[in-house]
Short mmCIF file of C-alpha atoms in Angstrom, two decimals:
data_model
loop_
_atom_site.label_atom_id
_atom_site.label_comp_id
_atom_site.label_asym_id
_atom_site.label_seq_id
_atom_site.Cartn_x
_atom_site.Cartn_y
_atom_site.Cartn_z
CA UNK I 1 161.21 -59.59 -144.77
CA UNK I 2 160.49 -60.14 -140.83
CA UNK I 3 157.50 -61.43 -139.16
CA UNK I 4 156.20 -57.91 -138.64
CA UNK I 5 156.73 -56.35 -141.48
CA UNK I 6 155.22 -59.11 -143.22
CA UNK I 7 151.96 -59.37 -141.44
CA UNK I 8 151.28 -55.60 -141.22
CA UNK I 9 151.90 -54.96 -145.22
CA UNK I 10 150.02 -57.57 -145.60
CA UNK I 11 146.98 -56.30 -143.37
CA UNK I 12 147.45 -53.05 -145.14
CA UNK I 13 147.79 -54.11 -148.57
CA UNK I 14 145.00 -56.34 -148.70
CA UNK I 15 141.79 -55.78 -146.19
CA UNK I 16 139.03 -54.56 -147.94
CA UNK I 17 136.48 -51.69 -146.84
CA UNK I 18 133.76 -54.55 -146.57
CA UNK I 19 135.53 -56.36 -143.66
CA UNK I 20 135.09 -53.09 -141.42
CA UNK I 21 132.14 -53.60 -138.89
CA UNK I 22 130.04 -50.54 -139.02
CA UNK I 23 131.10 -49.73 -135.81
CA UNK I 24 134.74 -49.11 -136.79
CA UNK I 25 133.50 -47.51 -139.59
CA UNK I 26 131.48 -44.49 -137.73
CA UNK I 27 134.55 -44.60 -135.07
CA UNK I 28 137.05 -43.22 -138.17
CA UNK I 29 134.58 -40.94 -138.62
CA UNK I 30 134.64 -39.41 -135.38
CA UNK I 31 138.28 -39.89 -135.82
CA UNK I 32 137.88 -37.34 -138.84
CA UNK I 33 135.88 -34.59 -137.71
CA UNK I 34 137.74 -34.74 -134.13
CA UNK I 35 141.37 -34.35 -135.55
CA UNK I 36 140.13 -31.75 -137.99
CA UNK I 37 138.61 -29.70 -135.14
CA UNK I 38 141.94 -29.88 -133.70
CA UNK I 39 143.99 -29.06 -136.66
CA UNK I 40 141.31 -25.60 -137.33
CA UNK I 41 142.07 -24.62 -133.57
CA UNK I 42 145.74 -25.00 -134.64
CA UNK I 43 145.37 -23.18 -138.23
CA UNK I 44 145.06 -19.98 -136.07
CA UNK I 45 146.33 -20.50 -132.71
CA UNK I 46 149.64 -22.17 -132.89
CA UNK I 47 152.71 -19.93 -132.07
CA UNK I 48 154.19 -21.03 -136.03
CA UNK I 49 150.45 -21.30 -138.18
CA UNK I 50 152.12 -18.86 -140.43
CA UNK I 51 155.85 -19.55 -140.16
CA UNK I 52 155.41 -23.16 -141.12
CA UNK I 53 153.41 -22.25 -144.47
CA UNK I 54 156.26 -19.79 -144.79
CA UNK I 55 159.09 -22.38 -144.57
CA UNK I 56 157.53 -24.42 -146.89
CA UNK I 57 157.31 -21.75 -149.47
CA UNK I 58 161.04 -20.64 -149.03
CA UNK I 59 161.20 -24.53 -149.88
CA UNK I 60 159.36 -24.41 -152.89
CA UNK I 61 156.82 -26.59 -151.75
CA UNK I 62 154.40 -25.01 -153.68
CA UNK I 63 150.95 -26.71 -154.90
CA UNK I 64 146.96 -26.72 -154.73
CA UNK I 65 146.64 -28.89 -152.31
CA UNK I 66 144.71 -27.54 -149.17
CA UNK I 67 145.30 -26.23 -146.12
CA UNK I 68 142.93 -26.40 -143.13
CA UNK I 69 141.87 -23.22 -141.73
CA UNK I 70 143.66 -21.06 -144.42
CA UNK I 71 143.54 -19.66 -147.53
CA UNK I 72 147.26 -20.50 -148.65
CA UNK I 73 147.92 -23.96 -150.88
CA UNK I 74 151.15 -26.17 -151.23
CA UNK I 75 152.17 -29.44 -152.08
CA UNK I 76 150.61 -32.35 -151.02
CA UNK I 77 152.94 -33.87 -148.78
CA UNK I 78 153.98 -30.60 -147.33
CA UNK I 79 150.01 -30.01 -146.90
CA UNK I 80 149.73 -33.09 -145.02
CA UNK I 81 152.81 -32.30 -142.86
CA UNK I 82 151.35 -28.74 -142.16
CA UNK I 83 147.79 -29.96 -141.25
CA UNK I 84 149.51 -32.54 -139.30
CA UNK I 85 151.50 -30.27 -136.88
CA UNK I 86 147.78 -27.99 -136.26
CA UNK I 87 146.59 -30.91 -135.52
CA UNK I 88 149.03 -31.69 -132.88
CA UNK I 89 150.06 -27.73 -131.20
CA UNK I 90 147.45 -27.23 -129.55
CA UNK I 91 146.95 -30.42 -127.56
CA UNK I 92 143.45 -31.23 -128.61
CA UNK I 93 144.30 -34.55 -130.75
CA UNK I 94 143.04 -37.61 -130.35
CA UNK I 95 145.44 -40.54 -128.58
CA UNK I 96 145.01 -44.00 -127.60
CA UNK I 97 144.17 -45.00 -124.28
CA UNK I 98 147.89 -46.17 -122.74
CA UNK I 99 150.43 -45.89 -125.10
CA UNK I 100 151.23 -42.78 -124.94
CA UNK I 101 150.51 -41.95 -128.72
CA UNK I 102 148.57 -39.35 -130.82
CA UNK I 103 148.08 -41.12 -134.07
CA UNK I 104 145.25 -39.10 -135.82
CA UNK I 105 147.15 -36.09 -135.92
CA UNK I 106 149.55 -38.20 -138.21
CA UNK I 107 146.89 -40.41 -140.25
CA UNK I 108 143.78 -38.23 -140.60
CA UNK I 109 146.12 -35.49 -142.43
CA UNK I 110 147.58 -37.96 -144.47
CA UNK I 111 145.00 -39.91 -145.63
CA UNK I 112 143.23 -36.39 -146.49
CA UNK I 113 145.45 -35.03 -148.48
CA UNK I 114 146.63 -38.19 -150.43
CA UNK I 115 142.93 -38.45 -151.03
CA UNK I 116 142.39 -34.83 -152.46
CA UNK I 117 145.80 -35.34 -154.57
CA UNK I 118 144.61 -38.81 -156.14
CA UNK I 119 140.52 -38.38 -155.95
CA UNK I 120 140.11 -41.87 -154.01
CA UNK I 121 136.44 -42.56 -152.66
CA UNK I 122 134.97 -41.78 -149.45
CA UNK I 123 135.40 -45.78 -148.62
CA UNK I 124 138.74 -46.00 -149.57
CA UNK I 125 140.04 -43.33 -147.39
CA UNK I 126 138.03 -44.69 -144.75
CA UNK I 127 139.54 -47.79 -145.16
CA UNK I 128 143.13 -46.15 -144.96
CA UNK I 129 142.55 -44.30 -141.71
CA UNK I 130 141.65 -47.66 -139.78
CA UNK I 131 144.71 -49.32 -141.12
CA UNK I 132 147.17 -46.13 -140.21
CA UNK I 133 145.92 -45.66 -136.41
CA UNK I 134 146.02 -49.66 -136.19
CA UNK I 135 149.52 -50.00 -137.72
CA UNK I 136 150.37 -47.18 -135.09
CA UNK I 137 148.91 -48.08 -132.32
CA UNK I 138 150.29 -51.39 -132.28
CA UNK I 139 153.99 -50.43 -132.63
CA UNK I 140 153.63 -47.72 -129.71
CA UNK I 141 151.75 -49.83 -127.38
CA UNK I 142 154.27 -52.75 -128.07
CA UNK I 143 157.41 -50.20 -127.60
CA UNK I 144 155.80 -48.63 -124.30
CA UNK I 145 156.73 -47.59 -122.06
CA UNK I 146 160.58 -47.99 -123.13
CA UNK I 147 160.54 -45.84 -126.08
CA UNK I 148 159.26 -42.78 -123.78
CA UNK I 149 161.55 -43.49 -121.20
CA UNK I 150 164.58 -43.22 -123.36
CA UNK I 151 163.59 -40.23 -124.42
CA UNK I 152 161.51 -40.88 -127.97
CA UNK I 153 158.28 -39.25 -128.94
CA UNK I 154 155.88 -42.33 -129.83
CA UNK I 155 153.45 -39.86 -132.06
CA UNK I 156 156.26 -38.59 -134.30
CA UNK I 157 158.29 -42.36 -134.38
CA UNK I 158 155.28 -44.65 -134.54
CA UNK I 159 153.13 -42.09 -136.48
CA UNK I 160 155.45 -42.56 -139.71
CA UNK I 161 154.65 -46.29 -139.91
CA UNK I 162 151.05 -45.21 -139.34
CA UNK I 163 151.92 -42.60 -142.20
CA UNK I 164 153.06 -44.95 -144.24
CA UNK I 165 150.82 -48.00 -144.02
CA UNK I 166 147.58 -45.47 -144.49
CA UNK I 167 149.32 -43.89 -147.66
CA UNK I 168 150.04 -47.39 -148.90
CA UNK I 169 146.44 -48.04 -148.19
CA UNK I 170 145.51 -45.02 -150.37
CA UNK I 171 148.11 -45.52 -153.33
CA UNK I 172 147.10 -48.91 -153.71
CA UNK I 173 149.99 -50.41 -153.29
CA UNK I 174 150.43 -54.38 -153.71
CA UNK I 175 151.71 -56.90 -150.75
CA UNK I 176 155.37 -56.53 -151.83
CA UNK I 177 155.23 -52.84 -151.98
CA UNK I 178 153.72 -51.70 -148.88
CA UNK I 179 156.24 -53.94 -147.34
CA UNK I 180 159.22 -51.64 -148.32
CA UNK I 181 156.63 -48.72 -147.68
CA UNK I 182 156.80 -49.94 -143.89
CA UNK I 183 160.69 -50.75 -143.95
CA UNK I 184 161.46 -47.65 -145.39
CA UNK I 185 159.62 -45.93 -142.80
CA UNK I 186 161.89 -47.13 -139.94
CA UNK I 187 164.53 -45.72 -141.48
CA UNK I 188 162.50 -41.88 -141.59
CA UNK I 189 161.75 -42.56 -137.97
CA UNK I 190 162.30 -39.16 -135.58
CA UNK I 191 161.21 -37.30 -132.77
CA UNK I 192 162.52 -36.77 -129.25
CA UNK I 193 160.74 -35.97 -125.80
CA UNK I 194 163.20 -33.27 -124.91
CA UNK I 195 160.91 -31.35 -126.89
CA UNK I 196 157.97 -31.80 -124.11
CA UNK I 197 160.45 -29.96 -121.54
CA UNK I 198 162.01 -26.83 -123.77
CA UNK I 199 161.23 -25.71 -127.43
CA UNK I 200 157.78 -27.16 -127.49
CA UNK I 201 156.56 -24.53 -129.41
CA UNK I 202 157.72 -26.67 -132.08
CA UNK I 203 156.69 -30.27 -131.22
CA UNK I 204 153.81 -29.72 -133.85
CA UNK I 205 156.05 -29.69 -136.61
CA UNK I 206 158.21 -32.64 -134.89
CA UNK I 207 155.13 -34.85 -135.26
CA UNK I 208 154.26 -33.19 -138.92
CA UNK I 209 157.60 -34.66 -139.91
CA UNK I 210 156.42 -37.95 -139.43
CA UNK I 211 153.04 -37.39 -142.12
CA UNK I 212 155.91 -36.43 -144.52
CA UNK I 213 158.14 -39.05 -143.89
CA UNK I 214 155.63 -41.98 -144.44
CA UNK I 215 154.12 -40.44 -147.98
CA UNK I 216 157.86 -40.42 -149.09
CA UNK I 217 158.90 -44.05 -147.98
CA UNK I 218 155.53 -44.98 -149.42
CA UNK I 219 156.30 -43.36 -153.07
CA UNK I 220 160.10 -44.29 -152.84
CA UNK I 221 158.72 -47.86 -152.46
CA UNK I 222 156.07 -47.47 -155.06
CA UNK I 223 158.89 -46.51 -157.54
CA UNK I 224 160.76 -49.23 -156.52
CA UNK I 225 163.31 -48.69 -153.48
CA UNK I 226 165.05 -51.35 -151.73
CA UNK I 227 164.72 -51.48 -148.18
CA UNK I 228 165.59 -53.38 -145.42
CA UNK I 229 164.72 -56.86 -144.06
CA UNK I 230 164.65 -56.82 -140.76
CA UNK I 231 164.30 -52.86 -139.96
CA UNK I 232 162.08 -53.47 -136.70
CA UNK I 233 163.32 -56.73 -135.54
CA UNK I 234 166.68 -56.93 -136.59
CA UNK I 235 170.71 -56.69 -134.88
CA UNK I 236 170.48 -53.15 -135.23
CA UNK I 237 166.70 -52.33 -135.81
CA UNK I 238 164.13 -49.92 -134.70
CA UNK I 239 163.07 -51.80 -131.62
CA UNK I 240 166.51 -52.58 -130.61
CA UNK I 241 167.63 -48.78 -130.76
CA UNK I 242 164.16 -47.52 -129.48
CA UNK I 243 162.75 -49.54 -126.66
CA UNK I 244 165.41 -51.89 -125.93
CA UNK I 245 164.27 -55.16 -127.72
CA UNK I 246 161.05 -55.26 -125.59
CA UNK I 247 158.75 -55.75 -127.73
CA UNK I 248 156.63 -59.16 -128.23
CA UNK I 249 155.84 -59.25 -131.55
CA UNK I 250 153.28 -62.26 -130.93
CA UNK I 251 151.52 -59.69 -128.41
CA UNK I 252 151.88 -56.98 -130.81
CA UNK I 253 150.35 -58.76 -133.70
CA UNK I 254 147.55 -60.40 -131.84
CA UNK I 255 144.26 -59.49 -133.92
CA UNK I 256 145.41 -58.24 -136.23
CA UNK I 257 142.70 -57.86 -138.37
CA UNK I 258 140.22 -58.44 -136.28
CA UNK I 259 140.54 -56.13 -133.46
CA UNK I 260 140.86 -52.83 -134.86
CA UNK I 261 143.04 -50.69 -132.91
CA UNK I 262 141.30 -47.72 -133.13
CA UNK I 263 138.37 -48.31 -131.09
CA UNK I 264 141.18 -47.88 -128.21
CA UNK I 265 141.39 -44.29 -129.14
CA UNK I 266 140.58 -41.05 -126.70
CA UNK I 267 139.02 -37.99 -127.51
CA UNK I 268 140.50 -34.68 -125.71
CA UNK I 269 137.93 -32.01 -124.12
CA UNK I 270 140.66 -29.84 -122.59
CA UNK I 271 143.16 -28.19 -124.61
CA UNK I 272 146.33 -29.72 -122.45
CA UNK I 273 148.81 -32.60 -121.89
CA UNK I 274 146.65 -36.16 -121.28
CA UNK I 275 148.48 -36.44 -118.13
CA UNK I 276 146.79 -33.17 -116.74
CA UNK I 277 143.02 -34.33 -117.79
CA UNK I 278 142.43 -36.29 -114.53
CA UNK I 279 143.64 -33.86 -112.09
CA UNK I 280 141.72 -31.73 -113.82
CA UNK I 281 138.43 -33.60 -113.44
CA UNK I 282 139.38 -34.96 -110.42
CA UNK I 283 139.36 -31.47 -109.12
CA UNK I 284 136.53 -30.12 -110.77
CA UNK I 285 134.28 -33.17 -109.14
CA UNK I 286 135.29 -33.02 -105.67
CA UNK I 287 134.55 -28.75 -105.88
CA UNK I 288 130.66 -29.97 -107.22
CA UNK I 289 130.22 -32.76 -104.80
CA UNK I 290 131.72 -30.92 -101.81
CA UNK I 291 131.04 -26.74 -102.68
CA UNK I 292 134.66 -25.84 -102.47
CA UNK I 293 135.85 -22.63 -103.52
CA UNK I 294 139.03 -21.48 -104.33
CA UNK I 295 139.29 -19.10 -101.27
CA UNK I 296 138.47 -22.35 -99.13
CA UNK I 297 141.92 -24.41 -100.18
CA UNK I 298 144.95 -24.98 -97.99
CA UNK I 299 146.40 -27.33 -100.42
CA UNK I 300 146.44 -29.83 -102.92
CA UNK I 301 147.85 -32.90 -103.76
CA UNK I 302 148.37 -34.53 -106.93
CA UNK I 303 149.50 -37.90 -107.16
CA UNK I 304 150.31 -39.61 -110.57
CA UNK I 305 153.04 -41.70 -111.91
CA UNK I 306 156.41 -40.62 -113.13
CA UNK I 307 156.05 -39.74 -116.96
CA UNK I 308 152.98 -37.86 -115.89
CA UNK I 309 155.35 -35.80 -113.17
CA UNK I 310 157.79 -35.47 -115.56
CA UNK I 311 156.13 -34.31 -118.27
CA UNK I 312 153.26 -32.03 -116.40
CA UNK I 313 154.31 -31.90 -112.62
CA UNK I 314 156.99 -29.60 -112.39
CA UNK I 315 155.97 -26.43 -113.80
CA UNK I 316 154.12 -24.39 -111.05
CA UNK I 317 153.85 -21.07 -112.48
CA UNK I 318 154.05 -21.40 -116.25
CA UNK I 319 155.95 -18.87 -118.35
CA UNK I 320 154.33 -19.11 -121.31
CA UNK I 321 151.16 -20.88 -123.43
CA UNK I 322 153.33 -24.00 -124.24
CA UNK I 323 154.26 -24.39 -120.12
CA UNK I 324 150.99 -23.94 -119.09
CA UNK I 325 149.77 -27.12 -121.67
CA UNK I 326 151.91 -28.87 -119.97
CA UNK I 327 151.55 -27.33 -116.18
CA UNK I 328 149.55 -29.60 -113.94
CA UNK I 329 149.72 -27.15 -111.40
CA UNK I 330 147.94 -24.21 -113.89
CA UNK I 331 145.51 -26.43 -115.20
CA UNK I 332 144.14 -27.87 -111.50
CA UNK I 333 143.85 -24.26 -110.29
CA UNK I 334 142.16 -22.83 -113.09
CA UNK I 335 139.55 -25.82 -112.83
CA UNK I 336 139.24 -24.86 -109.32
CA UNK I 337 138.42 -21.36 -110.18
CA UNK I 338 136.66 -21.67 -113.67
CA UNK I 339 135.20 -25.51 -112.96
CA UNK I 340 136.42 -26.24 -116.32
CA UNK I 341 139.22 -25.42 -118.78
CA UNK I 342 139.12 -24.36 -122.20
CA UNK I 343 141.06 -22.57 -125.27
CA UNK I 344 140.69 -18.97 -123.49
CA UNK I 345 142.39 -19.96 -120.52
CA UNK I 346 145.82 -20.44 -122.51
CA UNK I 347 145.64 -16.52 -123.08
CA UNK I 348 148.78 -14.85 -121.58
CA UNK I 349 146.46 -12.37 -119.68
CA UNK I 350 145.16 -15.71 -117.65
CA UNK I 351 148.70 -17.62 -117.33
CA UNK I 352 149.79 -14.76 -115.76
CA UNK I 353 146.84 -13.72 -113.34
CA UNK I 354 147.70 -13.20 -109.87
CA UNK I 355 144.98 -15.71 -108.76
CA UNK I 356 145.93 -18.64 -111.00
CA UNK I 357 149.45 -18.18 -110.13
CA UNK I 358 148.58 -18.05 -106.37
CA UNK I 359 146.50 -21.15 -106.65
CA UNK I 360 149.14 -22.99 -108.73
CA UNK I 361 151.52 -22.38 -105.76
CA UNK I 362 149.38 -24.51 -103.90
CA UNK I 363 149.58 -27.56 -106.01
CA UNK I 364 151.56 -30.49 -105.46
CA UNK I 365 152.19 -33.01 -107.96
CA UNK I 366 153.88 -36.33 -106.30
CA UNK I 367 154.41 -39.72 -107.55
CA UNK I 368 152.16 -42.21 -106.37
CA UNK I 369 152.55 -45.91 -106.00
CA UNK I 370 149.49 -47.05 -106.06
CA UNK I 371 148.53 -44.59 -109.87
CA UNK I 372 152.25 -46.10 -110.70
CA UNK I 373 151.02 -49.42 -110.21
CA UNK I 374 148.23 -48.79 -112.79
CA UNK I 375 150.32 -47.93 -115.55
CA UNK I 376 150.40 -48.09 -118.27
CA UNK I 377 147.41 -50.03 -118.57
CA UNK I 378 145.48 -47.10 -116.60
CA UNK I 379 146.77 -43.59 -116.84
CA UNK I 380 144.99 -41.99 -114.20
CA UNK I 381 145.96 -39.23 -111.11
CA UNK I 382 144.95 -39.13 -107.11
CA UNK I 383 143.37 -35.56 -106.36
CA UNK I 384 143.38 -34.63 -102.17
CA UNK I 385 142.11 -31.17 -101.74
CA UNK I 386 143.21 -29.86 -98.10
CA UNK I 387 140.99 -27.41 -96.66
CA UNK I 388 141.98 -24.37 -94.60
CA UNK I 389 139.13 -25.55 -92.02
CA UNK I 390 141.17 -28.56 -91.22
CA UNK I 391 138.88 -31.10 -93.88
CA UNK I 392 139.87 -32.92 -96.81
CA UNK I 393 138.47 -34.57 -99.71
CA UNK I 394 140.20 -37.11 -102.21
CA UNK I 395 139.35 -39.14 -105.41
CA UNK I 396 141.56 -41.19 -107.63
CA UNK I 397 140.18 -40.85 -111.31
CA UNK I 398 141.16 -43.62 -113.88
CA UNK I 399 138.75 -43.20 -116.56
CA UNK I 400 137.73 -39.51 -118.17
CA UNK I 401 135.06 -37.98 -120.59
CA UNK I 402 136.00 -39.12 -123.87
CA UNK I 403 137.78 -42.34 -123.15
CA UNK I 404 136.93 -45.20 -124.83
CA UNK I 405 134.90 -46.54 -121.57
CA UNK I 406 132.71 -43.02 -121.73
CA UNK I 407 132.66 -42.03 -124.91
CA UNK I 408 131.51 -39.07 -126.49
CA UNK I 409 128.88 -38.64 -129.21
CA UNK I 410 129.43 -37.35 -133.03
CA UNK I 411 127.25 -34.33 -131.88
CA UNK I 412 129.50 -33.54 -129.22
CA UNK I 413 132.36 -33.65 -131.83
CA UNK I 414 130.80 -31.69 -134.21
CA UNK I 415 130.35 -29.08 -131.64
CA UNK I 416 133.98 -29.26 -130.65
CA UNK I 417 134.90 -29.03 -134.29
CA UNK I 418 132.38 -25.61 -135.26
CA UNK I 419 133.67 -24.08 -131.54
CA UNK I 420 137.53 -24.38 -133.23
CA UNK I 421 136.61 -23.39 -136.48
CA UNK I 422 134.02 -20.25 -136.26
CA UNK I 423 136.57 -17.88 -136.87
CA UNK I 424 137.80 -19.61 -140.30
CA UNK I 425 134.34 -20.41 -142.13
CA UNK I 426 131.03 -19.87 -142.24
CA UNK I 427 128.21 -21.94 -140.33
CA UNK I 428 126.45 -23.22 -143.22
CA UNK I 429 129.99 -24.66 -144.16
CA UNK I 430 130.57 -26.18 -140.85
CA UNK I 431 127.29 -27.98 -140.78
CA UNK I 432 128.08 -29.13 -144.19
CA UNK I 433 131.40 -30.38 -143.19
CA UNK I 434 129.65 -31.82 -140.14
CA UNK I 435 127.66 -33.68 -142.93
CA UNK I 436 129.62 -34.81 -145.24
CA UNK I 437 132.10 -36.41 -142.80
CA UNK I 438 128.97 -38.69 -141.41
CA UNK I 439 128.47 -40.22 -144.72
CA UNK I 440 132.24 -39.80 -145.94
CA UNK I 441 131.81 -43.59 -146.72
CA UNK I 442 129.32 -42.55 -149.79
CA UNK I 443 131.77 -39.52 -151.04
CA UNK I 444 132.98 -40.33 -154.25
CA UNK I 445 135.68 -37.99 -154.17
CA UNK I 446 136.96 -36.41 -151.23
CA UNK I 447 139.25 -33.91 -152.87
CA UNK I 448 135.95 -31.80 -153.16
CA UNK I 449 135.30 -31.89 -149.35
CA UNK I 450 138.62 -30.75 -148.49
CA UNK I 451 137.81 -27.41 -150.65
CA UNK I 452 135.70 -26.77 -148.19
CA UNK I 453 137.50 -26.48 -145.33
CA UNK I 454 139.57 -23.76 -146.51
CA UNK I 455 139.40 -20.22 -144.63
CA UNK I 456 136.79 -18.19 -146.41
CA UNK I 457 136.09 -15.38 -143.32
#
């Protein structure tokens, strides 16, 4: 087997719980209870929360294995594809700081239902979640920004080796197994960006894939698969097809086991596209420090760099819920009017309201060379509001609420994860949840906790 393969089964398959600092510890916590907030918001919200448990039944994927936010049970893979895709439709996953890559929608699911399905401990699932978003992480940060730019989704490609090294984690498997688990993987590997611009409606169920896809290379390995040698670095490997043989695998591999990956991980507070979270507090700062209304603007200008225009710049007057996620435009002029943006202003009634969509008109998103020049290291945006008085005010924001510079605290996650699930279970539950995810490390078996995040209202 290659270099990486070898050193990442080999980091999966044998670092123990112990070796995890107590800091990285509480951080997969917060990695937990954030990504299931976001999967509850997407148990009810997404466009397909019932088609997708529908598909899988006309599939036969039937089982006991939970759901989040709903009543219904199927099999455990299929479970941890399902919860996977909430996690990711409604844009309120988790992602790491530059690479372009939401990881916990793919892990945290996993890990979860692998642990209700084989009754692991609290520390042993713990344990798996550090070693998915790492094994992730350090594949899409090494790939990026190539494997974006020709056209691959990093959360639904890199997720399945993150899938796979977390489930190989949980399983138990030994040194020479995981190491197929991971080859295997890059053969499962999928997803494509064209989703972000039409049919992304669906892009939950893109990245679910990927969940899926890693607990099946990880059993086909377990029951004794062969796989191949060099599937990342090889003639005709992953990184080769992907990113154009850019990646340094020294660079990529650097501490490795020592620098856990997902400390480098972001928490989202608006229910959008990354790329639209600095205009959006870039906007919502300069109308506090300088009283500006929305009846006061002449124009604004956002500057960014070219995935982010791609991606979110475009779309001035959104058609629909999955546009306006991805609208820069909507999202800076609903900040100007509402000084924030939340869940209820993805309602149709507000995408379409006369003032949003005459503020949104206003917006221009540009490519900037100096935000360009930041990137990827810093994904940030340059905000200029132009005043109708003849004034202007401007502020380039780099670093945003919930980044791993200005973090957030468990509190505020907990909050974020009762707000998304009120309408699914009672409070008592959600403070229990709340609970029990805090001291996950001392659960002996997890399979009882997921029980109760089933809808019960």
């Amino acid at each position: 087997m290659e270099v990486v393969v070898n050193a990442l089964s080999q980091f999966a398959a044998e670092t123990k719980y112990e070796e995890l600092h107590e800091s990285v510890v509480q951080c997969a916590k917060e990695r937990i209870i954030d990504i299931l907030a976001a999967a509850m918001a997407g148990s009810s919200l997404w466009e397909y929360c019932n088609k997708i448990i529908d598909t899988s039944m006309e599939m036969e994927c039937r089982g006991d294995a939970t759901l989040i936010g709903r009543k219904e049970t199927v099999s455990f893979p299929m479970a941890a594809a399902i919860n996977c895709a909430y996690a990711h439709s409604v844009e309120l996953d988790d992602g790491h700081k530059n690479a372009g890559i939401h990881a916990g929608a793919v892990v945290v699911p996993t890990v979860l239902s692998l642990a209700e399905k084989t009754n692991v401990s609290g520390k042993r699932a713990i344990l798996a979640v550090v070693i998915g978003y790492d094994v992730a992480y350090r594949f899409a940060r090494s790939m990026s920004p190539l494997l974006i730019e020709n056209g691959f989704h990093p959360s639904s490609v890199c997720g399945t080796m993150g899938a796979a090294a977390a489930s190989s984690s949980i399983l138990g498997l030994n040194l020479y197994e995981t190491a197929r688990a991971l080859s295997l993987s890059a053969l499962f590997t999928s997803g494509i960006m064209e989703a972000t611009h039409s049919g992304q409606a669906s892009k939950g169920a893109m990245v679910g894939h990927a969940a899926f896809a890693g607990i099946n290379a990880t059993i086909m390995a377990k029951n004794g698969f062969t796989a191949p040698d060099m599937p990342f670095s090889g003639t005709d490997g992953l990184f080769r097809a992907m990113s154009d043989d850019n990646v340094d695998v020294a660079n990529m591999l650097d501490g490795l086991g020592k620098n856990y990956e997902i400390k480098d991980t972001y928490v989202k507070l608006y229910p959008t596209c990354r790329h639209t979270h600095a205009p959006i507090e870039g906007t919502i700062a300069l109308c506090l420090e300088h009283n500006i209304t929305a009846d006061d603007i002449k124009r604004i200008n956002i500057g960014t760099h070219p995935i982010a225009y791609r991606l979110t710049g475009t779309a001035k007057t959104p058609h629909d819920v999955q546009q306006a996620r991805f609208s820069t435009p909507y999202c800076v002029a609903t900040a100007l009017l509402r000084g924030s943006f939340d869940i209820s202003d993805l309602k149709e009634e507000n995408i379409h309201d006369d003032k949003r969509v005459r503020l949104s008109s206003l917006v221009h998103v540009y490519v900037d060379k100096e935000v360009t020049s930041e990137f990827p290291q810093k994904r940030g945006a340059k905000v200029r509001i132009e005043l109708k008085n003849g004034k202007f005010f401007e502020k380039t924001v780099y670093i945003l609420k919930g980044a791993p510079e200005m973090p957030v605290r468990y509190l505020d996650l907990c909050e974020k994860f009762k707000n998304m699930a009120k309408e699914a279970i009672p409070k008592e539950t959600m403070e229990e949840i709340c609970d029990n995810v805090q001291r996950f490390d001392n659960l002996a078996k997890p399979g009882s906790f997921m029980k109760l995040l089933k809808k019960t209202i």
